[in-house]
Amino acid sequence: MTSNETGAAARQQPQVGTRLPDDNRPHGGTLGLGQGTALYIGSVLGTGILVLPGLAAAAAGPASILAVAAVLVLSIPLAGTFAALAARYPDAGGVASFVRRALGGTAARMAGYWFYFGVCVGAPVLAILGGEYVVAVLGVDRAAVPIIGFAVFIPPFIANWFGVRVAGWVQFVLTGLLLAVVVGVVAVTFPAVDASHFEPFLPNGWAGVGLAISLFVWAFAGWEVGTHIAGEFKNPRRTIPLATGIAIAVVGAGYLALQFVTVAVLGDHAGDGQAPLVDLVETTVPGVGPVLVAIVAAIVTFGVMNAYLPAFGKLGAALGRDGDLPRFFAKGAADGEVPRRALALTGVLIVVYFGLMLLNDLDLTGFILIHTSNMVAIYAAGMLAATLLLKRWSLGWWLAVVATVMTAGLLVLAWANLIVPLVLALAAVAVTVVRRLRHGRADAAATPAGVEPEPVLATATATAATTTDRRDPE
C-alpha cells in the first residue's frame, strides 16, 4: 500500500457502515445470566427506592401506582432497543459504537464524551445521596457526609480492579441482598394495608400523575449501562435479551410493590418524612426502620456504583482504542481484559467532580441536571442509530422507533439544560477538525513531488463497496 493509500485509509477508519466489531466473532466474556441480570437490576433499581415512593405518593396519591406502571411500560422500548443493539453489536464502546456504525465517527465521539465525561458527573451525586441517607437515619453529624460518600467509591473500585467477573459476583450478592430487603419490607408492612387509603384515588388530578411520572423516569434509567459490557457476556445474543427481560420484570415488580404498600400503609402521610422506608417499617416493626434503611442505602449505593464502573472503564478503553482519548488508555478494551488505566482515569474524574461538589456546599441540583441532560442526549443518539441499524419492520426496529419519539420529547423537555452536552459535542467536532488537518499535512508530506494525490472520494467509494451493509441482517 502506498503512503497515499495509507493516509486515505486512515481517513476512512472508522466510517459509517463498517463492521465494528465483527458481529460473529467469538467473545471471551465470562458473565452468565445470573451475574448479568444482577448488573442490569443494580444499575436501574437504585437510589430511587429510598425516596421516590414517598415523593410520588405525595404528588399523585394512590394514582402514583399508575405512574409507576406507566413509566415501566414506557421503559420497555428503551430497554428492549438497547438489548437488541448490545446483543447484535457487543463492543466496549456501547452506545458510541452503535452511533459510529450508523452516523459516523464524529457523532460516535459525541456519544462517548457524553457518557464518559457527562454521565460520570452522577457518580459523586450517588455517593452523596447515600451518605446523606445514612447520616439522616442514624442521626450522625452531617459533617460526616463527604467522608461516607467518598468511602462509597472504594469497594466498587477494588472489585472492578480485578475485572468484571469479580464485579459481577459482587453485584450478584448485592442485588440479592437488595431484593431480599425489598421483599422483606413489603412482607412485614403488608398486614398494615388499609383499603381506605386508596380514596380518593386522584386527589391531585391527572397533573399529579404527570408529576409522579416525571419523578419515576429517574428511577427507570440505566438500561444503557449493559451495552458497554456486552462483550463480557458468555453468549451476548442469548443472554443480554434474557437478562434485560428478567431485569424489567424484577425492577417493575419491586417498584410497584413498594409504591402499593407506601400508599396503602401510610396514606396521606406517605410524603411527609424524608425516609419513607423508615416510616413504612416503623408501622409494624418499631425501632428496626433506621438501621434497615441505612443498610439498604449502603447496598443500593455500592450496587449502582459497582454496575456503572465497568461501563465507564470499558468505554474509556474503547475511546482510547478509537483515538478519541489518548491511546494509552486503550489497554483493556478487548473482551475479557480489565481496563485498569481507564478505570484509574475514571477515578480521577470522579475525585475532581467530588471536589467541585464540596466547593458547591454539596448542592446536587446542578450536577443532577448535567447528568440527566447527558443521559437524554445519549438516549436520543442511540435510539436514532437503532432505527438505522436494526432490521426494518422487526420488533427491535419498532421498539427503536417508539423510543426515538420518546427521547425526542425528553430532549425538548431538557433543552434548557443541554449546555454541557453541547460543549462536549463541540469538543468532539474539534477533535475531528484537528485529525483532518493532521492527516492532510501527513499526506502532503508523504506525497512525492510531481505526483498527484489520490482523491479521497474515490478511496471512500472503493472502501464503502467492500464494507458490509450497516443494517442488521436478521
Short mmCIF file of N, CA and C in Angstrom, two decimals, residues 7 34-35 96 98 101 114 146 164 167 175 238 287 304 319 328 334 341 362 374 406 408 420 448 458 460 466:
data_model
loop_
_atom_site.label_atom_id
_atom_site.label_comp_id
_atom_site.label_asym_id
_atom_site.label_seq_id
_atom_site.Cartn_x
_atom_site.Cartn_y
_atom_site.Cartn_z
N GLY A 7 -2.77 7.00 4.02
CA GLY A 7 -3.41 8.20 4.55
C GLY A 7 -4.89 8.21 4.28
N GLY A 34 -27.06 -15.05 35.49
CA GLY A 34 -27.28 -14.55 36.84
C GLY A 34 -26.53 -13.28 37.13
N GLN A 35 -25.23 -13.26 36.82
CA GLN A 35 -24.42 -12.07 37.06
C GLN A 35 -24.88 -10.90 36.19
N ALA A 96 -21.81 4.51 21.86
CA ALA A 96 -20.91 5.18 20.91
C ALA A 96 -20.59 4.28 19.72
N PHE A 98 -22.59 1.92 18.47
CA PHE A 98 -23.78 1.88 17.62
C PHE A 98 -23.87 3.14 16.78
N ARG A 101 -21.45 3.16 13.81
CA ARG A 101 -21.92 2.38 12.68
C ARG A 101 -22.95 3.14 11.85
N TRP A 114 -20.30 12.24 25.98
CA TRP A 114 -21.49 12.49 26.81
C TRP A 114 -21.54 11.51 27.97
N PRO A 146 -19.47 13.86 53.48
CA PRO A 146 -18.40 13.69 52.47
C PRO A 146 -17.52 12.47 52.74
N VAL A 164 -14.43 -7.66 35.52
CA VAL A 164 -15.88 -7.70 35.58
C VAL A 164 -16.39 -9.02 36.14
N ALA A 167 -16.46 -8.29 39.79
CA ALA A 167 -17.52 -7.29 40.00
C ALA A 167 -18.89 -7.91 39.79
N THR A 175 -27.21 -7.43 44.74
CA THR A 175 -28.58 -7.42 44.22
C THR A 175 -29.46 -8.39 44.99
N ARG A 238 -27.86 -14.40 23.25
CA ARG A 238 -28.87 -15.11 24.04
C ARG A 238 -29.07 -14.48 25.41
N GLY A 287 -38.48 0.54 65.75
CA GLY A 287 -37.09 0.50 66.16
C GLY A 287 -36.14 -0.11 65.15
N VAL A 304 -25.11 0.31 42.69
CA VAL A 304 -25.17 1.16 41.50
C VAL A 304 -23.76 1.53 41.03
N LEU A 319 -12.69 4.37 23.93
CA LEU A 319 -12.37 5.71 23.41
C LEU A 319 -10.87 5.82 23.12
N PHE A 328 -2.96 5.56 25.21
CA PHE A 328 -2.50 4.96 26.46
C PHE A 328 -3.64 4.25 27.18
N ALA A 334 -10.51 -4.94 24.89
CA ALA A 334 -10.90 -6.25 24.35
C ALA A 334 -11.70 -7.04 25.38
N ARG A 341 -6.33 1.19 33.27
CA ARG A 341 -5.92 2.57 33.00
C ARG A 341 -7.14 3.48 32.87
N LEU A 362 -22.14 20.86 48.59
CA LEU A 362 -22.93 19.64 48.40
C LEU A 362 -24.31 19.91 47.80
N ASN A 374 -27.10 14.82 29.82
CA ASN A 374 -26.22 13.98 29.00
C ASN A 374 -26.85 12.62 28.74
N MET A 406 -40.01 9.01 21.98
CA MET A 406 -39.97 9.31 23.42
C MET A 406 -38.77 10.17 23.77
N ALA A 408 -37.00 12.06 21.83
CA ALA A 408 -37.12 13.39 21.24
C ALA A 408 -37.92 14.31 22.16
N VAL A 420 -24.00 21.60 28.70
CA VAL A 420 -22.83 20.73 28.85
C VAL A 420 -22.75 19.71 27.71
N PRO A 448 5.28 12.31 -3.06
CA PRO A 448 6.48 12.74 -3.79
C PRO A 448 6.17 13.93 -4.69
N ALA A 458 -12.63 8.88 -4.20
CA ALA A 458 -12.51 7.61 -4.89
C ALA A 458 -12.18 6.49 -3.93
N ALA A 460 -12.85 6.49 -0.74
CA ALA A 460 -14.03 6.27 0.10
C ALA A 460 -15.04 5.39 -0.61
N THR A 466 -16.67 -2.32 -0.26
CA THR A 466 -16.22 -3.58 0.32
C THR A 466 -16.74 -3.82 1.72
#
